[in-house]
Short mmCIF file of C-alpha atoms in Angstrom, two decimals:
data_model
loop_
_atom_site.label_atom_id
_atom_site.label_comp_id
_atom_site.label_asym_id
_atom_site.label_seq_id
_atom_site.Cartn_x
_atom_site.Cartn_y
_atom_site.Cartn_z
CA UNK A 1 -30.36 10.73 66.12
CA UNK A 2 -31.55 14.32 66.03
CA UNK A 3 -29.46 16.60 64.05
CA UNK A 4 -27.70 18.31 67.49
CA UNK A 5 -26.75 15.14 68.72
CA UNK A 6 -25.00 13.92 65.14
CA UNK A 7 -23.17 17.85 65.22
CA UNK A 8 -22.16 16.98 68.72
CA UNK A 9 -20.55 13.68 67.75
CA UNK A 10 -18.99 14.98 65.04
CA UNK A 11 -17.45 17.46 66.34
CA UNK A 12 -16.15 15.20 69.04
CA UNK A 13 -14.79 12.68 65.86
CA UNK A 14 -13.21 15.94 64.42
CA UNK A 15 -11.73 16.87 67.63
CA UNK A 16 -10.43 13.58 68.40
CA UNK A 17 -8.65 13.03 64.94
CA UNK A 18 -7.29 16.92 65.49
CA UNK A 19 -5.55 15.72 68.19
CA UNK A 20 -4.08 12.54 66.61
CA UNK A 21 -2.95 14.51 63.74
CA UNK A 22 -1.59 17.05 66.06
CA UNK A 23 0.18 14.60 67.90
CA UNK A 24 1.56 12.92 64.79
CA UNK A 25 3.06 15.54 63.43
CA UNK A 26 4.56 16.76 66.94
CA UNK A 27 6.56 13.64 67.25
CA UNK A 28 10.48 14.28 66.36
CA UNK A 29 12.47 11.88 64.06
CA UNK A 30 15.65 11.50 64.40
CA UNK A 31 18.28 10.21 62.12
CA UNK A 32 21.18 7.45 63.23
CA UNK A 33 24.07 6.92 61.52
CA UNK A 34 25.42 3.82 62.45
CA UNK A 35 28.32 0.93 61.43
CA UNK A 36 26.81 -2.44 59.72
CA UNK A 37 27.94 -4.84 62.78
CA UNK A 38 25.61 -7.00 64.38
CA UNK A 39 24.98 -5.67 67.53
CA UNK A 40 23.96 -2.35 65.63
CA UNK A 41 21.51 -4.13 63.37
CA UNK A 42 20.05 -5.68 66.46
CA UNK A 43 19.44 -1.79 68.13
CA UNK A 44 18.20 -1.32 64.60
CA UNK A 45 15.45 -4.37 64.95
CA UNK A 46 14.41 -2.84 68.51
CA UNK A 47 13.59 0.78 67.34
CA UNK A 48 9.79 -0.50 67.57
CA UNK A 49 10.59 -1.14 71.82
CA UNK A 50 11.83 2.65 71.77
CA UNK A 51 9.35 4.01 69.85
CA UNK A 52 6.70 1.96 72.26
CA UNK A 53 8.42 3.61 75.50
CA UNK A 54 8.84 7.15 73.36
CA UNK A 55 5.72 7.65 71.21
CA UNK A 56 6.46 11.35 70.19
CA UNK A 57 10.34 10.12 68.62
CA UNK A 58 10.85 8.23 65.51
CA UNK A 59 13.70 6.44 64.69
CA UNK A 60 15.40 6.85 60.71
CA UNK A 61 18.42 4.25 60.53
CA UNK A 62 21.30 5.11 57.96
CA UNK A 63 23.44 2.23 58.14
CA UNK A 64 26.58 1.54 56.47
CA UNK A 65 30.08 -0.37 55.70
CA UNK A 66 32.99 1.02 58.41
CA UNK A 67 35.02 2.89 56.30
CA UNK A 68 32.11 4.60 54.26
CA UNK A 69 30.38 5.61 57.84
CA UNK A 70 33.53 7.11 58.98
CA UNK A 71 33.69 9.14 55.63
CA UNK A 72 30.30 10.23 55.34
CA UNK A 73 30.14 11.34 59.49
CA UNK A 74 33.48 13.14 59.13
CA UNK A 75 32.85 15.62 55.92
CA UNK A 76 28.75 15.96 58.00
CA UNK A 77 30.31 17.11 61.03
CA UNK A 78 33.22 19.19 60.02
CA UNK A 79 30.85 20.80 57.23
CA UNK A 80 28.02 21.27 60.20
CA UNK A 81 25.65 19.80 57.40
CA UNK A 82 23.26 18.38 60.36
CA UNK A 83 22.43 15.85 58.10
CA UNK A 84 22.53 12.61 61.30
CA UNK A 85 21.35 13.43 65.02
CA UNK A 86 22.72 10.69 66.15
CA UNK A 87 26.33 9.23 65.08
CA UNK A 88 28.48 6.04 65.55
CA UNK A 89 32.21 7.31 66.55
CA UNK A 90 34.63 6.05 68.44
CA UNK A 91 37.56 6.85 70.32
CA UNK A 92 39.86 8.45 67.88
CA UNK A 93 37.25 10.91 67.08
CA UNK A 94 35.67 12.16 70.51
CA UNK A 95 38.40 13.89 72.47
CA UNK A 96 39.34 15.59 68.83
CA UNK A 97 35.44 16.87 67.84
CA UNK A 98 34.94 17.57 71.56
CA UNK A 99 37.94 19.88 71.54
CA UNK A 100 36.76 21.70 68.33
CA UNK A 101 33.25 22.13 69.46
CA UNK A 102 31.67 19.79 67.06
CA UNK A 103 30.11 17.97 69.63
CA UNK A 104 27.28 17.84 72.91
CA UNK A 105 28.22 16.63 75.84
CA UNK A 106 26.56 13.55 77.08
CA UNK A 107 23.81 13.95 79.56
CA UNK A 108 25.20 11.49 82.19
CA UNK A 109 22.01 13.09 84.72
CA UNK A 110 19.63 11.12 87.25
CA UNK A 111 20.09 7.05 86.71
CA UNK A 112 22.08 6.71 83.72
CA UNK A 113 24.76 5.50 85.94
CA UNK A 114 27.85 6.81 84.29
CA UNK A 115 30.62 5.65 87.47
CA UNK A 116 29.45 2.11 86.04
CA UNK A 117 31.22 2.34 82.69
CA UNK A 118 34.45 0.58 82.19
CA UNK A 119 36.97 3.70 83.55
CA UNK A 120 39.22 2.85 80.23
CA UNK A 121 36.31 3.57 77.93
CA UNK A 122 34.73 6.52 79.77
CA UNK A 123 38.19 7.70 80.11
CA UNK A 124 38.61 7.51 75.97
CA UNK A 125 35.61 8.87 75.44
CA UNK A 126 35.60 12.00 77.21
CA UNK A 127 36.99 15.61 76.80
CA UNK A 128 38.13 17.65 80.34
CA UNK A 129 36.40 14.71 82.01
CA UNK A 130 33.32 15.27 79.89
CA UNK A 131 31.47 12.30 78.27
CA UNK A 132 31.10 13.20 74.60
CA UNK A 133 30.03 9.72 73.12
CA UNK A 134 28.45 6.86 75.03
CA UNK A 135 29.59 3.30 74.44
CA UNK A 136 27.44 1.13 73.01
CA UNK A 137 29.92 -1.71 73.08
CA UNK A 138 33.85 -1.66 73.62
CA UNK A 139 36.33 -3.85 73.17
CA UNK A 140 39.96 -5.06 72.88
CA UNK A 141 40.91 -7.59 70.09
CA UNK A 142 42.42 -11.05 71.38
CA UNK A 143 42.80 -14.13 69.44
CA UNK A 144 39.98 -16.86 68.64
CA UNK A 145 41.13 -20.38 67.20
CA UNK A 146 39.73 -23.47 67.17
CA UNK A 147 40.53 -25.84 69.92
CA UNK A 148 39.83 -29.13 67.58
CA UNK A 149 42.35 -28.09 64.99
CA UNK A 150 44.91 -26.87 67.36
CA UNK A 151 44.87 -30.17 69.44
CA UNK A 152 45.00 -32.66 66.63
CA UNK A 153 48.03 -30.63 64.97
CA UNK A 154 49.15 -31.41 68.24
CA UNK A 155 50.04 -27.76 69.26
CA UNK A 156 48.54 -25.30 72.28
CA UNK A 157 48.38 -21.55 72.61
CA UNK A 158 48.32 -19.65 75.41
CA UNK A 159 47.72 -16.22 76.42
CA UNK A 160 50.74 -13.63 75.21
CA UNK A 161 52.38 -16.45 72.62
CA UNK A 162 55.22 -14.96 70.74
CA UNK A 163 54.11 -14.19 67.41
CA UNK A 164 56.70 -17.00 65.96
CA UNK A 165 54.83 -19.60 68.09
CA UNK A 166 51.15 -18.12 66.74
CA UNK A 167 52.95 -18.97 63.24
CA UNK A 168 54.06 -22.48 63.84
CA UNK A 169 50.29 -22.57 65.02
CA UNK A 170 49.04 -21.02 61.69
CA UNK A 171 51.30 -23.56 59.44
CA UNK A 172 50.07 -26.39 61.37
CA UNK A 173 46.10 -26.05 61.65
CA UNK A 174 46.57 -24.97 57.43
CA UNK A 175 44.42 -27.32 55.07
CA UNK A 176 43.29 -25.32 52.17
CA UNK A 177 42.69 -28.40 50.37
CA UNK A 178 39.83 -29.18 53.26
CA UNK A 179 38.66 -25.30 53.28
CA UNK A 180 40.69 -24.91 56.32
CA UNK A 181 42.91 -21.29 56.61
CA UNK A 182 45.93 -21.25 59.42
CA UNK A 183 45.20 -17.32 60.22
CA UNK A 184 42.32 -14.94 59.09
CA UNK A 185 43.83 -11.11 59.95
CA UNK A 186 42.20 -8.02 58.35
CA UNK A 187 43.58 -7.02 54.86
CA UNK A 188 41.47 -4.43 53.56
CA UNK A 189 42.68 -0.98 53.87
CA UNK A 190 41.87 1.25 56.47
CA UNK A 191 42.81 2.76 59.55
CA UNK A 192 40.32 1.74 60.89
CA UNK A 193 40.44 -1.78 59.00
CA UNK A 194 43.87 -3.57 58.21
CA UNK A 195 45.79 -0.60 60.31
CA UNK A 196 43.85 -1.34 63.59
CA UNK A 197 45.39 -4.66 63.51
CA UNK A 198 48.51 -3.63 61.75
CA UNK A 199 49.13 -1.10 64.79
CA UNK A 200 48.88 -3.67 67.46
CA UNK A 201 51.24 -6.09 65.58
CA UNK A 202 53.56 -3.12 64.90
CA UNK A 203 53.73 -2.03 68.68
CA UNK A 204 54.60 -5.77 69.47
CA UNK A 205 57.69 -5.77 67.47
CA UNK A 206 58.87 -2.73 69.12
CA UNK A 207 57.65 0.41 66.82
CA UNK A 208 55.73 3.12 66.85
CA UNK A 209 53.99 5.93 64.51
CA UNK A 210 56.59 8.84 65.10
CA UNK A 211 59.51 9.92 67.64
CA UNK A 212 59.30 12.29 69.95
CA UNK A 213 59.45 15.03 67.71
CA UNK A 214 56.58 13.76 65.62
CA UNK A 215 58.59 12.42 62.40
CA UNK A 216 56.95 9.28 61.08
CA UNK A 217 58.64 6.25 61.79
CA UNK A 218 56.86 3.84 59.02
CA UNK A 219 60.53 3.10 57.83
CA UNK A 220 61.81 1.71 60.68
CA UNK A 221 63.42 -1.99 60.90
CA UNK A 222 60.70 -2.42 63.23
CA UNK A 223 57.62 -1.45 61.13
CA UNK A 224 59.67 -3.61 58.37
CA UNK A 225 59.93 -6.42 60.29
CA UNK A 226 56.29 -6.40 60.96
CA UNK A 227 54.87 -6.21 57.77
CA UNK A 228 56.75 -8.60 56.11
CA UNK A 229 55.75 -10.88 58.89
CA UNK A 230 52.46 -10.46 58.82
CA UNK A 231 52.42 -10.35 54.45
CA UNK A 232 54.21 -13.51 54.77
CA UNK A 233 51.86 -14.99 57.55
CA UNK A 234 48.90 -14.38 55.66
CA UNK A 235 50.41 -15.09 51.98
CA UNK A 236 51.37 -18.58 53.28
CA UNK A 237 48.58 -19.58 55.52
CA UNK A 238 45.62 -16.68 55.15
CA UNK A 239 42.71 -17.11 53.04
CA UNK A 240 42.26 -16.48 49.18
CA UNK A 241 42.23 -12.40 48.70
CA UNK A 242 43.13 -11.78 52.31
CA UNK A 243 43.93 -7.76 51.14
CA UNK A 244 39.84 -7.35 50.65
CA UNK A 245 39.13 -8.93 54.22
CA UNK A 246 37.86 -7.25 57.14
CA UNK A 247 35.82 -7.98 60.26
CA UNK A 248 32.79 -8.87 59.18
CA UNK A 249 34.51 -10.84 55.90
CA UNK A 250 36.35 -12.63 58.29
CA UNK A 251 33.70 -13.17 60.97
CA UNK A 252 31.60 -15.10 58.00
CA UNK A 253 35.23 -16.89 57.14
CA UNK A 254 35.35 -18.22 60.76
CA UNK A 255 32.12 -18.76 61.27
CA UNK A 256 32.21 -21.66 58.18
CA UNK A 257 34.99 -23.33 59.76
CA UNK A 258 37.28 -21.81 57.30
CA UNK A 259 39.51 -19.90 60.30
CA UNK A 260 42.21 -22.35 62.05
CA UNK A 261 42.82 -18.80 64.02
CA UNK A 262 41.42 -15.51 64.03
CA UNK A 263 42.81 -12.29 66.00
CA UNK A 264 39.78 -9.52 66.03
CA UNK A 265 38.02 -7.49 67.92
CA UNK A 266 36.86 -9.02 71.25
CA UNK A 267 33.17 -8.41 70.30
CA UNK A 268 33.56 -10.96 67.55
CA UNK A 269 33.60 -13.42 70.67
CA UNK A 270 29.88 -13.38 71.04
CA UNK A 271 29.19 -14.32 67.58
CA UNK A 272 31.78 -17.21 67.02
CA UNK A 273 30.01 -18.74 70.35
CA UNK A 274 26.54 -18.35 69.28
CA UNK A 275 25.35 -21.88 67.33
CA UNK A 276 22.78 -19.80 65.60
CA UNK A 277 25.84 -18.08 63.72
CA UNK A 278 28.61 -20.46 63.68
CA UNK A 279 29.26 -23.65 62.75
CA UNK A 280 32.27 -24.06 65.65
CA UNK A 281 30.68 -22.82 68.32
CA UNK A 282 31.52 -25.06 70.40
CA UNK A 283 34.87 -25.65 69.33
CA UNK A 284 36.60 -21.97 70.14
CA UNK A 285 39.35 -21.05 72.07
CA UNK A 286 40.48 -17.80 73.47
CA UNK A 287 44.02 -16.31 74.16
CA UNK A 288 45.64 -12.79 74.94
CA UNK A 289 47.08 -10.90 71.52
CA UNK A 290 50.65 -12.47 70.93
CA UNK A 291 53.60 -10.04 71.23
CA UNK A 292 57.45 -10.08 69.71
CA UNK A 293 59.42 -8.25 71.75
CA UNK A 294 57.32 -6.37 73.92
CA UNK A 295 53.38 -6.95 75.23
CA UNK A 296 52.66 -2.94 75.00
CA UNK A 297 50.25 -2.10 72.57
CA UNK A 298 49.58 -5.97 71.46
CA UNK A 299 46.05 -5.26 71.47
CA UNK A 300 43.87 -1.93 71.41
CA UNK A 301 41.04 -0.83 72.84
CA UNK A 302 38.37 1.05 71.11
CA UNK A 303 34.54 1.62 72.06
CA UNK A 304 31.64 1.99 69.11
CA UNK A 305 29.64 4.88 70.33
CA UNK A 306 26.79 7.30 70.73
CA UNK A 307 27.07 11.11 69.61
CA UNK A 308 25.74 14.25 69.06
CA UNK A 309 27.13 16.64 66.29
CA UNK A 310 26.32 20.22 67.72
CA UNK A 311 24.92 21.24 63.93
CA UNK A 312 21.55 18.86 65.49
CA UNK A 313 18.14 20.55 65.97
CA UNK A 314 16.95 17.59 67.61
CA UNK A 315 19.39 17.37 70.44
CA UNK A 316 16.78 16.32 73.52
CA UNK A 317 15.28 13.62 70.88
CA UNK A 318 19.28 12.62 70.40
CA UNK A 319 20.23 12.30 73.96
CA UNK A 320 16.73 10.47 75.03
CA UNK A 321 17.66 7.59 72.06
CA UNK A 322 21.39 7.78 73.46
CA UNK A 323 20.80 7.14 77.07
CA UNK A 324 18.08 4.31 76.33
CA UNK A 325 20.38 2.65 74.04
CA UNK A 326 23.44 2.48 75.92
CA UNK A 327 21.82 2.02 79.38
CA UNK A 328 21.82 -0.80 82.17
CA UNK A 329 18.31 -1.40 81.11
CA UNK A 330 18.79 -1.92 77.38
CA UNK A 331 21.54 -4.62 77.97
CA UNK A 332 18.92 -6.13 79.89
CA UNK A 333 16.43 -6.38 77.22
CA UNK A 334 18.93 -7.86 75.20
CA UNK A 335 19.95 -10.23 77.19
CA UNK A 336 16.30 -11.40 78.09
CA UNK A 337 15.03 -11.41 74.50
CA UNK A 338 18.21 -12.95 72.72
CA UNK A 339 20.14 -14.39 75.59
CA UNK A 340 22.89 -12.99 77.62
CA UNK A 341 25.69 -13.97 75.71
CA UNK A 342 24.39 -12.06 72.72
CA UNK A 343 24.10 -8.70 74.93
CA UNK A 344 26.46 -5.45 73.61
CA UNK A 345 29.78 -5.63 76.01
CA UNK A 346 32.63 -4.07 76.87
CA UNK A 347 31.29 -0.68 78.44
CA UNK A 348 29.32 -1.42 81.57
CA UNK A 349 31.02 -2.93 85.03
CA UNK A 350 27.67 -4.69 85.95
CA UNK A 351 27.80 -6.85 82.89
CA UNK A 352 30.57 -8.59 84.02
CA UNK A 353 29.23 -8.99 87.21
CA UNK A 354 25.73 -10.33 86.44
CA UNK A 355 26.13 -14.03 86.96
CA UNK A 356 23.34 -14.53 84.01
CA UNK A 357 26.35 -13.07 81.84
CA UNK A 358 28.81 -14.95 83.30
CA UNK A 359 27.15 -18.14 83.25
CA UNK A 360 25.93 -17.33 79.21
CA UNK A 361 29.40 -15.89 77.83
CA UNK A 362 32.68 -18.37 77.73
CA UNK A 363 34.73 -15.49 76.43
CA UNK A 364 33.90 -13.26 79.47
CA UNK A 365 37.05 -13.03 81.33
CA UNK A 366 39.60 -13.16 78.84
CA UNK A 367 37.42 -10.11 76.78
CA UNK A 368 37.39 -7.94 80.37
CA UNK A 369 41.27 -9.31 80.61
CA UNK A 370 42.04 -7.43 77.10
CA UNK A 371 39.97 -4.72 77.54
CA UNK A 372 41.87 -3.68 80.90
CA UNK A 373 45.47 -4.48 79.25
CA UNK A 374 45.38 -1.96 77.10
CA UNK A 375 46.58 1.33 77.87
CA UNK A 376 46.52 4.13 75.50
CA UNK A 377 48.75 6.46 77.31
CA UNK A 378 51.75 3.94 77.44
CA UNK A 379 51.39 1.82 74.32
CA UNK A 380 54.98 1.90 72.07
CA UNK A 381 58.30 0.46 73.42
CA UNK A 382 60.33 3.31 72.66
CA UNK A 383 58.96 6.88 73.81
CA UNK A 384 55.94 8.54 71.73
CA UNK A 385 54.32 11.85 72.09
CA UNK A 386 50.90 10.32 70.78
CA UNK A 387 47.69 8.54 72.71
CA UNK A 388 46.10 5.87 71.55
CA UNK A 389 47.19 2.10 71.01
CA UNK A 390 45.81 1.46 67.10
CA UNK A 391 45.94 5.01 65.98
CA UNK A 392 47.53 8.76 67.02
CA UNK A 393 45.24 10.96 68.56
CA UNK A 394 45.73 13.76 66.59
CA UNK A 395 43.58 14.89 63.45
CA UNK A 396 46.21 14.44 61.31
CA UNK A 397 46.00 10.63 61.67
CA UNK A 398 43.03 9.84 59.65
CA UNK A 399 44.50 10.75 56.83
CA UNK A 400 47.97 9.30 57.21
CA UNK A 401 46.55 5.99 58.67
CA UNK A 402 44.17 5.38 55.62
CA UNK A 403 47.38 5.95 53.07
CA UNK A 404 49.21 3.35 54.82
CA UNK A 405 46.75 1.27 55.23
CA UNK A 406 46.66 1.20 51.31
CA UNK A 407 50.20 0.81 50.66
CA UNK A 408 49.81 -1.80 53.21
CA UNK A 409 47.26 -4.08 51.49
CA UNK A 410 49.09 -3.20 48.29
CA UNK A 411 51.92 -4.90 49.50
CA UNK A 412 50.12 -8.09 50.87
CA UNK A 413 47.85 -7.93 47.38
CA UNK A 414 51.77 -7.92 45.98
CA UNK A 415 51.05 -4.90 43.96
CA UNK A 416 54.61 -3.50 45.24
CA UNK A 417 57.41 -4.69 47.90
CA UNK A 418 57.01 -3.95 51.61
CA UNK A 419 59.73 -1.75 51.78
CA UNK A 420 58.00 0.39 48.56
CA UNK A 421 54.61 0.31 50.32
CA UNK A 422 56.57 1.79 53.80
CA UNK A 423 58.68 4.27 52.12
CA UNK A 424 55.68 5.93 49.73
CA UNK A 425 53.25 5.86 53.54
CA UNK A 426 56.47 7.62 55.26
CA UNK A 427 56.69 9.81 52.10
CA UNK A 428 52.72 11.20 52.66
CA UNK A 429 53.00 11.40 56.44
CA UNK A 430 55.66 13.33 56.73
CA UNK A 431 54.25 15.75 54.22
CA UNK A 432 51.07 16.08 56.46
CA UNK A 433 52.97 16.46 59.45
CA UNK A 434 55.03 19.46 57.86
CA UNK A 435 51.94 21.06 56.35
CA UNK A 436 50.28 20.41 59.68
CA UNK A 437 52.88 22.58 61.79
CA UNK A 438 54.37 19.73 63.56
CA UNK A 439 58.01 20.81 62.31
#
């Protein structure tokens, strides 16, 4: 090779490997905070199909346990820090950050097919009919038993069961002596954890989180009567150190065998069906949330989702990952690569309609059922002045919600009475709600 025809190539080598380098260091990364539930560590396993479709966007995962992401994405948005591009929130946070600018609108443009969301979750999700986080699944909570327990105690249950009944259920199906628990409930504090349940039951027996004129309510005969039902339930027929259990400790619990009866988030229905996970799959049952004296507010609604603090400086990146993720077309590859009743649900209309869906998911009808039942703007028996079925949707509730979810689980733990654990939550709420304005 004379010596202009080696320059030649190597210039064209040099050129060529400019141009890859240039290219590498052109492509965007993008960090996700996200919760550590199993559909989310599934997106997490297909960040290589994203990458494939968008080369010049890479994917950095920060996963982590419920109440730590809600922490950590909280004190990075309010501080601006910029730290995720991408965040899991849900519907107690959206309408709040979207009203104090903290977040970007969704891009809902060209065939991302927003009209096909479930109206309850779009609805939830948005600000002044803006989409500010995009649901990657939704859901309701119902209850999940198994049918071979229930028959041979020779009981039933049936959608809306009075709590007393779901009880008699719980005392029947319990065998601790053959690893068998009546009820599995969430115990550990939160409210997001224990008080997302706890709410539900609450609104069942009749109470809510304030009056009218925003005083707390948490020492009510109704939130008393709840409590010590449900401290009792899970003291007599719940599972060793019930105060330290939440979904995914009780998913595992469940998915041994060790539930008689679970009542969880509707999502939890695609993993106590798959035989891959569970050891009962084929032996679950599904029911509407029991109520006491009244069926509003038996069961919430709530919708993991996609957002974008405004403190990003990767927002196109963001919204690109958002709309592939949450799209028609990702459910799809779910569904053809691990089977349609392993797909995220709750937030898309044509799920529920694809027959490959319906003929793959048992719990189909009864999760859409929930899902629909709930209604956030009419979910207490006696008037509130608050949104929201598990939680208020105001930014004072965070705060009081996680206190009383600790004096909760203190109570069930036995570290103090019910009516101690009540009175000290109605103590700190009604000190945020003064120092909050409210009155």
């Amino acid at each position: 090779m004379n010596i202009f025809a080696k320059s030649t190539v190597t210039c064209a080598v040099s050129f060529a490997t400019a141009i890859m380098a240039t290219h590498a260091a052109a492509a965007t990364e993008i960090t996700v905070a996200t919760v550590n539930n199993g559909h989310m560590i599934e997106m997490q396993k297909l960040t290589p199909e994203f990458e494939k479709a968008y080369p010049d966007i890479k994917v950095k995962w920060v996963t982590l346990e419920e109440g730590v992401l809600r922490q950590n994405v909280t004190q990075d948005i309010a501080n601006k820090s910029g730290l995720y591009d991408v965040m899991t929130i849900g519907m107690y946070e959206a309408p709040i950050w979207a009203e104090r600018d903290w977040l970007q609108a969704i891009d809902v443009s060209g065939d991302y097919d927003v009209e096909d969301i479930l109206p309850s979750i779009r609805g939830g999700l948005s600000y002044k009919d803006t989409l500010y986080a995009a649901p990657f699944y939704g859901e309701s909570s119902m209850v999940m038993y198994r049918k071979d327990l229930v028959k041979n105690a020779g009981m039933e249950i049936n959608d809306r069961d009075s709590w007393d009944h779901i009880r008699d259920v719980a005392a029947a199906v319990h065998d601790p002596s053959n690893g068998v628990y009546g009820m599995c409930l969430r115990g550990k504090a939160g409210w997001g954890d224990n008080m997302a349940f706890m709410s539900t039951m609450a609104n069942s027996f009749g109470a809510r989180w304030f009056d009218e004129d925003w005083k707390p309510q948490l020492e009510s005969a109704e939130w008393k009567s709840a409590v010590n039902f449900y401290v009792d339930l899970l003291n007599k027929y719940g599972p060793p150190g019930a105060s330290s259990n939440s979904f995914n400790e009780n998913l595992a619990l469940f998915n041994e065998g060790k539930c008689g009866m679970w009542i969880d988030a509707t999502i939890a229905a695609s993993f106590v069906t798959d035989p891959k996970q569970s050891k009962v799959a084929d032996q679950v049952g599904f029911a509407q949330s029991p109520y006491k004296v009244t069926e509003k507010g038996a069961n919430w609604l709530w919708a993991w989702s996609l957002a974008i603090p405004a403190a990003t400086k990767n927002a196109d990146a963001a919204q690109t990952f958002i709309r592939w993720a949450t799209s028609k077309e990702y459910i799809e590859l779910v569904g053809n690569k691990n089977g349609w009743a392993a797909v995220p649900t709750g937030t898309r209309t044509s799920t529920y309609e694809n027959p490959k869906f319906q003929a793959a998911a048992v719990f189909a009808e009864a999760e859409l059922k929930a899902i629909n039942s709930a209604n956030p703007a009419d979910s207490t028996l006696k008037p509130s002045p608050y949104v929201g079925v598990q939680f208020a949707a105001i930014p004072e509730f965070q705060a009081i919600g996680t206190t009383t979810g600790q004096m909760v689980s203190g109570a069930l733990a036995g570290s103090m009475t019910v009516d101690q654990a009540l009175k000290s939550a109605n103590v700190s709420a009604d000190r945020q709600m003064r120092q909050a304005g409210y009155y």
